[in-house]
Amino acid sequence: GAPAIEAPAWCASADHAVSVGKGAVGTFRFALTADKPDMLRISPRMDAATVDLANRLVDEMQLGNAGRTDIISVSLTATDYVGHATGTEGAEMCIQMAELDKNLGRLFDHLDAAGIDYLVVLSADHGGLDTPERSDEQAFPRAVRADKSLMPAELAKAVSAKTGISTKGPLLIADGPFGDFYVSRELDAAQRAQVVRALLAIARAHPQVAAAFSGEELANTPLPAGNPQDWTLKDRARASFDPTRSGDAVILLDRAVTPIPEPIPGAYIATHGSAFDYDRRVPILFWRKNMLGFEQPQPVETVDIAPTLAAILGLKVREGQFDGRCLDLDAEAGNSCDRGQ
C-alpha cells in the first residue's frame, strides 16, 4: 500500500466530487491498498517507478558518457490511465500533472548530476475529453454519454430489422459506438453493401452522430493536404483510413459525446479517439541547456520530431526519407536544420 498524495494548493478549484455512474470522481488522492496492486498504474507512482528505471538504465548502460550519442525513450503512462479512470479536469489529474513535473525533474536532475549534455523532446500520443458529467457542470450541457442504441450489437439489430439480413455470428464488429465498423464476411458483396447502406442511414439519423461514411466512399476520397486543423470531418476520416485494414463503414460521434455508455468510476469513464482537435492535438516541446526559448503558435506535426533530431545530431539523411520536416530550433538568425545537410 501507499498513503494519499497531497494535492497542491492550485488544485483546489478542481477538488470537488462529481457523480459518475454508480460512484464519483474528482477528489481521489491515490492512496493504495495492498489488496489492489493493479491500482499502481492508475497513479503518479507508476511514472515515478518508470523514472527510477530510466535513471538506472542511464547509469548501468553509461548513456551519454561513452563517446557516442544515445537515445533513451521514456514512456510515462500514468496520465493516460488517470484520464481514463477519473477524467481530465478533477483533482486526480491536477495531482498527476504536479507529480509528473516532479518526476521529469528527477530525470533531468539525474542527467545533470552525471554531467551529460542532453536534448529533451516531450510529446504525447493523443489528447482527451473529460467525463461528460463534469463537462455538463462546466458550461457544456451538450456533453453526454453515447446512446446504447449506437453500440454494435444494437445497431446490428436495427440493420437486420431494416434489411431482413442476419448472420450466425455478429453482423457488425466494432470496438464501440464509433470508429471502424466491419460487416460479417458470412455475407456476399451485395449483402454487405446493403448492410452498409442501412447502417449509414441509421447512424446519420441519430442526433449523437456527427458524420458517417462508407469505406468505399473514403477509399475514393483523395488524401487531404494542408494542415489538419483546417480539414473537414471527411478529410480527417480519410487520413486515418487504410483500404486494406479499415472498416466497411466509419462513424464519428458529435464532439460532445463520450463513447462509453456505462462508466466505471476509477477504471473507465473517459476516453479519446475522436476526429476533433481536443483528441488530435498534442504538445511538442524541445529543450536543451542554453537553448533560447520560443513558442511557435502555428501547427507542426509529430512526424517533424525525427527529422528535427536528425539535423541536431548532424545525420546525413536523403531527401524524402522522413514524412515530416525539420523544425528550426534556433530562435535567432541561425538554422539548426542546416547541420544535417
Short mmCIF file of C-alpha atoms in Angstrom, two decimals:
data_model
loop_
_atom_site.label_atom_id
_atom_site.label_comp_id
_atom_site.label_asym_id
_atom_site.label_seq_id
_atom_site.Cartn_x
_atom_site.Cartn_y
_atom_site.Cartn_z
CA GLY A 1 0.00 0.00 0.00
CA ALA A 2 0.87 3.67 -0.07
CA PRO A 3 -0.53 6.82 1.55
CA ALA A 4 -2.52 9.55 -0.15
CA ILE A 5 -0.65 12.11 -2.25
CA GLU A 6 -1.10 15.70 -1.13
CA ALA A 7 -2.83 17.95 -3.63
CA PRO A 8 -1.07 21.25 -4.44
CA ALA A 9 -2.93 24.40 -3.45
CA TRP A 10 -3.60 25.26 -7.09
CA CYS A 11 -5.70 22.09 -7.43
CA ALA A 12 -8.38 23.48 -5.10
CA SER A 13 -10.72 24.57 -7.89
CA ALA A 14 -10.70 21.05 -9.34
CA ASP A 15 -11.11 19.33 -5.99
CA HIS A 16 -14.80 18.51 -5.78
CA ALA A 17 -16.80 15.34 -6.26
CA VAL A 18 -18.75 14.69 -9.45
CA SER A 19 -21.27 11.86 -9.61
CA VAL A 20 -20.50 9.39 -12.40
CA GLY A 21 -22.46 6.19 -12.84
CA LYS A 22 -22.59 4.34 -9.53
CA GLY A 23 -19.77 6.35 -7.97
CA ALA A 24 -17.96 9.67 -8.04
CA VAL A 25 -14.66 11.15 -9.16
CA GLY A 26 -12.79 14.38 -8.57
CA THR A 27 -11.31 14.02 -5.08
CA PHE A 28 -9.20 10.83 -5.10
CA ARG A 29 -5.69 11.16 -3.64
CA PHE A 30 -4.18 7.89 -4.94
CA ALA A 31 -3.95 6.08 -1.62
CA LEU A 32 -3.08 2.48 -2.49
CA THR A 33 -4.15 -0.63 -0.61
CA ALA A 34 -2.18 -3.86 -0.60
CA ASP A 35 -5.12 -5.86 -1.96
CA LYS A 36 -5.30 -3.80 -5.18
CA PRO A 37 -1.78 -3.77 -6.66
CA ASP A 38 -3.09 -3.02 -10.15
CA MET A 39 -4.08 0.47 -8.96
CA LEU A 40 -0.39 1.40 -9.09
CA ARG A 41 -0.66 2.02 -12.82
CA ILE A 42 -3.57 4.43 -12.27
CA SER A 43 -1.44 6.72 -10.13
CA PRO A 44 1.58 9.04 -10.34
CA ARG A 45 3.62 6.32 -8.67
CA MET A 46 3.68 4.45 -11.97
CA ASP A 47 5.62 7.30 -13.55
CA ALA A 48 7.90 7.52 -10.51
CA ALA A 49 8.80 3.84 -10.91
CA THR A 50 9.41 4.37 -14.64
CA VAL A 51 11.78 7.28 -13.96
CA ASP A 52 13.60 5.19 -11.36
CA LEU A 53 14.16 2.55 -14.03
CA ALA A 54 15.25 5.15 -16.59
CA ASN A 55 17.82 6.58 -14.19
CA ARG A 56 19.22 3.12 -13.53
CA LEU A 57 19.47 2.45 -17.26
CA VAL A 58 21.36 5.72 -17.78
CA ASP A 59 23.91 4.63 -15.17
CA GLU A 60 24.22 0.95 -16.00
CA MET A 61 24.46 1.48 -19.77
CA GLN A 62 26.59 4.63 -19.45
CA LEU A 63 24.22 6.52 -21.70
CA GLY A 64 25.68 9.80 -22.88
CA ASN A 65 29.11 9.05 -21.45
CA ALA A 66 30.56 6.53 -23.86
CA GLY A 67 31.70 8.84 -26.65
CA ARG A 68 28.56 8.39 -28.70
CA THR A 69 25.06 9.79 -28.99
CA ASP A 70 22.46 7.67 -27.20
CA ILE A 71 18.68 7.88 -27.25
CA ILE A 72 16.51 6.85 -24.32
CA SER A 73 12.75 6.84 -24.81
CA VAL A 74 10.79 7.07 -21.56
CA SER A 75 7.05 6.38 -21.74
CA LEU A 76 5.24 7.93 -18.77
CA THR A 77 1.82 6.33 -19.00
CA ALA A 78 0.06 7.31 -15.78
CA THR A 79 -1.55 10.38 -17.36
CA ASP A 80 -3.42 8.15 -19.80
CA TYR A 81 -4.62 5.76 -17.11
CA VAL A 82 -5.62 8.57 -14.73
CA GLY A 83 -7.51 10.30 -17.54
CA HIS A 84 -9.44 7.16 -18.46
CA ALA A 85 -10.26 6.38 -14.82
CA THR A 86 -11.09 9.82 -13.45
CA GLY A 87 -11.32 12.29 -16.35
CA THR A 88 -9.06 15.20 -17.18
CA GLU A 89 -10.30 18.09 -15.03
CA GLY A 90 -10.51 16.75 -11.47
CA ALA A 91 -8.10 16.84 -8.56
CA GLU A 92 -6.74 13.49 -9.73
CA MET A 93 -5.36 14.88 -12.99
CA CYS A 94 -4.16 18.05 -11.28
CA ILE A 95 -2.16 15.93 -8.83
CA GLN A 96 -0.91 13.75 -11.68
CA MET A 97 0.39 16.80 -13.58
CA ALA A 98 2.19 18.11 -10.49
CA GLU A 99 3.75 14.71 -9.80
CA LEU A 100 4.67 14.27 -13.47
CA ASP A 101 6.54 17.56 -13.29
CA LYS A 102 8.43 16.33 -10.21
CA ASN A 103 9.29 13.03 -11.87
CA LEU A 104 10.56 14.72 -15.02
CA GLY A 105 12.63 16.95 -12.75
CA ARG A 106 14.17 13.89 -11.11
CA LEU A 107 15.14 12.52 -14.52
CA PHE A 108 16.73 15.78 -15.62
CA ASP A 109 18.48 16.26 -12.26
CA HIS A 110 19.98 12.79 -12.65
CA LEU A 111 21.30 13.62 -16.11
CA ASP A 112 22.66 16.94 -14.85
CA ALA A 113 24.45 15.25 -11.96
CA ALA A 114 26.10 12.89 -14.44
CA GLY A 115 27.36 15.83 -16.49
CA ILE A 116 25.54 14.69 -19.61
CA ASP A 117 24.74 17.10 -22.45
CA TYR A 118 21.20 16.13 -23.42
CA LEU A 119 18.29 17.26 -25.55
CA VAL A 120 14.75 16.61 -24.35
CA VAL A 121 11.70 16.06 -26.53
CA LEU A 122 8.34 15.93 -24.78
CA SER A 123 5.14 14.96 -26.56
CA ALA A 124 2.09 12.72 -26.31
CA ASP A 125 0.20 10.25 -28.48
CA HIS A 126 -3.24 11.89 -28.13
CA GLY A 127 -5.35 14.34 -26.18
CA GLY A 128 -8.57 13.53 -24.40
CA LEU A 129 -12.10 14.53 -23.40
CA ASP A 130 -13.20 14.99 -19.80
CA THR A 131 -16.02 12.97 -18.32
CA PRO A 132 -19.34 14.41 -19.59
CA GLU A 133 -20.85 14.64 -16.11
CA ARG A 134 -18.26 17.28 -15.19
CA SER A 135 -18.40 18.99 -18.58
CA ASP A 136 -22.16 19.35 -18.08
CA GLU A 137 -21.48 21.21 -14.82
CA GLN A 138 -18.93 23.44 -16.55
CA ALA A 139 -21.00 25.25 -19.19
CA PHE A 140 -21.18 22.42 -21.70
CA PRO A 141 -24.68 20.93 -21.30
CA ARG A 142 -24.42 19.10 -24.64
CA ALA A 143 -21.92 16.73 -23.05
CA VAL A 144 -23.46 13.26 -22.83
CA ARG A 145 -22.59 9.60 -22.96
CA ALA A 146 -23.20 7.62 -26.11
CA ASP A 147 -26.67 6.20 -26.55
CA LYS A 148 -26.66 2.42 -26.11
CA SER A 149 -28.52 2.16 -29.41
CA LEU A 150 -25.21 3.06 -31.11
CA MET A 151 -23.37 0.05 -29.71
CA PRO A 152 -22.50 -2.53 -32.40
CA ALA A 153 -24.95 -5.19 -31.21
CA GLU A 154 -27.85 -2.73 -31.07
CA LEU A 155 -27.01 -1.26 -34.46
CA ALA A 156 -26.85 -4.78 -35.86
CA LYS A 157 -30.39 -5.45 -34.61
CA ALA A 158 -31.60 -2.24 -36.24
CA VAL A 159 -29.86 -3.08 -39.51
CA SER A 160 -31.32 -6.60 -39.52
CA ALA A 161 -34.79 -5.20 -38.92
CA LYS A 162 -34.32 -2.75 -41.77
CA THR A 163 -32.82 -5.19 -44.30
CA GLY A 164 -34.02 -8.63 -43.23
CA ILE A 165 -30.38 -9.76 -43.27
CA SER A 166 -28.97 -11.77 -40.37
CA THR A 167 -25.90 -13.91 -39.72
CA LYS A 168 -24.90 -16.77 -37.41
CA GLY A 169 -22.13 -14.66 -35.89
CA PRO A 170 -22.12 -10.91 -35.24
CA LEU A 171 -23.48 -8.92 -38.17
CA LEU A 172 -21.37 -5.89 -37.20
CA ILE A 173 -17.99 -5.90 -35.50
CA ALA A 174 -16.63 -2.75 -33.82
CA ASP A 175 -14.86 -1.71 -30.62
CA GLY A 176 -17.71 0.54 -29.54
CA PRO A 177 -20.21 3.11 -30.81
CA PHE A 178 -17.74 4.92 -33.06
CA GLY A 179 -14.85 4.35 -35.43
CA ASP A 180 -14.50 1.39 -37.77
CA PHE A 181 -17.45 -0.95 -38.31
CA TYR A 182 -16.86 -4.25 -40.11
CA VAL A 183 -19.65 -6.24 -41.76
CA SER A 184 -19.70 -10.02 -41.36
CA ARG A 185 -17.87 -11.93 -44.08
CA GLU A 186 -20.63 -14.53 -43.93
CA LEU A 187 -22.42 -12.26 -46.40
CA ASP A 188 -21.72 -11.82 -50.08
CA ALA A 189 -20.62 -8.48 -51.51
CA ALA A 190 -24.14 -7.38 -52.45
CA GLN A 191 -25.49 -8.14 -48.98
CA ARG A 192 -22.56 -6.36 -47.31
CA ALA A 193 -23.24 -3.28 -49.43
CA GLN A 194 -26.89 -3.40 -48.41
CA VAL A 195 -25.92 -3.64 -44.74
CA VAL A 196 -23.53 -0.69 -45.06
CA ARG A 197 -26.23 1.47 -46.67
CA ALA A 198 -28.67 0.63 -43.90
CA LEU A 199 -26.06 1.22 -41.20
CA LEU A 200 -25.17 4.63 -42.61
CA ALA A 201 -28.82 5.65 -42.85
CA ILE A 202 -29.44 4.69 -39.22
CA ALA A 203 -26.26 6.35 -37.97
CA ARG A 204 -26.76 9.59 -39.90
CA ALA A 205 -30.27 9.93 -38.50
CA HIS A 206 -29.03 9.73 -34.90
CA PRO A 207 -28.54 13.11 -33.16
CA GLN A 208 -25.31 11.96 -31.49
CA VAL A 209 -23.59 11.15 -34.80
CA ALA A 210 -21.56 13.91 -36.45
CA ALA A 211 -20.77 12.01 -39.65
CA ALA A 212 -20.80 8.51 -41.12
CA PHE A 213 -19.00 7.27 -44.24
CA SER A 214 -18.74 4.05 -46.16
CA GLY A 215 -15.30 2.54 -46.62
CA GLU A 216 -15.80 2.77 -50.37
CA GLU A 217 -16.53 6.49 -50.12
CA LEU A 218 -13.40 7.14 -48.08
CA ALA A 219 -11.23 4.98 -50.35
CA ASN A 220 -12.34 7.10 -53.31
CA THR A 221 -11.66 10.38 -51.49
CA PRO A 222 -8.25 11.99 -52.14
CA LEU A 223 -5.91 12.20 -49.17
CA PRO A 224 -6.20 15.70 -47.69
CA ALA A 225 -3.43 18.26 -47.96
CA GLY A 226 -2.64 21.27 -45.82
CA ASN A 227 -2.87 21.41 -42.06
CA PRO A 228 -5.23 19.01 -40.25
CA GLN A 229 -6.73 21.83 -38.19
CA ASP A 230 -8.38 23.04 -41.39
CA TRP A 231 -9.68 19.65 -42.53
CA THR A 232 -13.33 18.61 -42.67
CA LEU A 233 -14.52 15.54 -40.78
CA LYS A 234 -14.44 13.61 -44.03
CA ASP A 235 -10.82 14.68 -44.57
CA ARG A 236 -9.92 13.52 -41.08
CA ALA A 237 -11.65 10.19 -41.54
CA ARG A 238 -9.88 9.71 -44.87
CA ALA A 239 -6.47 10.46 -43.38
CA SER A 240 -6.94 7.59 -40.91
CA PHE A 241 -8.41 5.21 -43.48
CA ASP A 242 -6.48 2.25 -44.89
CA PRO A 243 -8.48 0.41 -47.59
CA THR A 244 -6.79 -2.88 -46.68
CA ARG A 245 -7.47 -2.67 -42.94
CA SER A 246 -10.15 -0.13 -42.08
CA GLY A 247 -13.85 -0.77 -41.64
CA ASP A 248 -16.66 -1.12 -44.15
CA ALA A 249 -18.09 1.99 -42.51
CA VAL A 250 -16.73 4.71 -40.23
CA ILE A 251 -18.91 6.52 -37.69
CA LEU A 252 -17.85 9.77 -36.00
CA LEU A 253 -19.74 10.93 -32.93
CA ASP A 254 -20.56 14.52 -32.05
CA ARG A 255 -17.75 16.35 -30.25
CA ALA A 256 -19.75 16.37 -27.01
CA VAL A 257 -20.38 12.61 -26.91
CA THR A 258 -18.24 10.26 -24.82
CA PRO A 259 -18.32 6.77 -26.41
CA ILE A 260 -18.69 4.97 -23.06
CA PRO A 261 -22.40 4.35 -22.38
CA GLU A 262 -21.81 2.76 -18.96
CA PRO A 263 -18.94 4.34 -16.99
CA ILE A 264 -16.93 2.56 -14.30
CA PRO A 265 -15.59 5.23 -11.90
CA GLY A 266 -11.96 4.64 -11.03
CA ALA A 267 -11.46 2.44 -14.07
CA TYR A 268 -13.03 3.71 -17.30
CA ILE A 269 -15.15 6.85 -17.55
CA ALA A 270 -13.46 8.97 -20.24
CA THR A 271 -11.53 8.29 -23.41
CA HIS A 272 -10.16 9.63 -26.69
CA GLY A 273 -10.09 8.65 -30.35
CA SER A 274 -12.38 11.18 -31.99
CA ALA A 275 -11.56 13.26 -35.06
CA PHE A 276 -11.76 16.52 -33.12
CA ASP A 277 -8.86 18.74 -32.14
CA TYR A 278 -9.18 18.05 -28.41
CA ASP A 279 -8.10 14.49 -29.20
CA ARG A 280 -5.91 15.15 -32.23
CA ARG A 281 -3.68 17.92 -30.91
CA VAL A 282 -0.65 17.13 -28.75
CA PRO A 283 2.14 19.28 -27.31
CA ILE A 284 5.64 19.11 -28.75
CA LEU A 285 8.47 20.57 -26.71
CA PHE A 286 12.20 20.62 -27.45
CA TRP A 287 14.55 21.68 -24.64
CA ARG A 288 18.31 21.82 -24.20
CA LYS A 289 20.60 23.67 -21.82
CA ASN A 290 21.25 27.24 -23.00
CA MET A 291 18.68 26.94 -25.79
CA LEU A 292 16.91 30.24 -26.40
CA GLY A 293 13.24 29.53 -25.86
CA PHE A 294 10.39 30.48 -28.15
CA GLU A 295 6.86 29.32 -28.87
CA GLN A 296 5.61 28.63 -32.36
CA PRO A 297 1.81 29.03 -32.38
CA GLN A 298 1.46 27.68 -35.90
CA PRO A 299 0.81 23.92 -36.07
CA VAL A 300 3.62 21.44 -36.54
CA GLU A 301 3.33 17.65 -36.65
CA THR A 302 4.67 14.74 -34.62
CA VAL A 303 6.36 13.43 -37.77
CA ASP A 304 8.52 16.56 -37.62
CA ILE A 305 10.29 15.30 -34.49
CA ALA A 306 12.53 12.71 -36.18
CA PRO A 307 13.95 14.98 -38.92
CA THR A 308 14.48 17.74 -36.35
CA LEU A 309 16.53 15.41 -34.15
CA ALA A 310 18.42 14.06 -37.16
CA ALA A 311 19.55 17.59 -38.01
CA ILE A 312 20.61 18.33 -34.43
CA LEU A 313 22.72 15.16 -34.48
CA GLY A 314 24.21 16.09 -37.85
CA LEU A 315 22.92 12.96 -39.57
CA LYS A 316 23.02 12.96 -43.35
CA VAL A 317 19.55 11.96 -44.47
CA ARG A 318 18.49 11.77 -48.09
CA GLU A 319 15.58 13.85 -49.32
CA GLY A 320 12.21 12.21 -48.75
CA GLN A 321 13.43 9.87 -46.01
CA PHE A 322 11.03 11.36 -43.46
CA ASP A 323 7.31 12.08 -43.62
CA GLY A 324 7.81 15.31 -41.68
CA ARG A 325 10.05 18.33 -41.97
CA CYS A 326 12.93 19.63 -39.87
CA LEU A 327 11.94 22.35 -37.41
CA ASP A 328 14.45 25.15 -36.96
CA LEU A 329 15.07 25.29 -33.20
CA ASP A 330 17.44 28.24 -33.43
CA ALA A 331 15.40 31.23 -32.27
CA GLU A 332 17.79 33.66 -33.94
CA ALA A 333 19.26 34.03 -37.44
CA GLY A 334 20.88 30.60 -37.47
CA ASN A 335 19.15 27.45 -38.67
CA SER A 336 19.52 24.22 -36.71
CA CYS A 337 18.29 22.28 -39.75
CA ASP A 338 21.44 23.17 -41.71
CA ARG A 339 23.54 20.77 -39.63
CA GLY A 340 22.04 17.73 -41.28
CA GLN A 341 22.76 18.89 -44.83
#
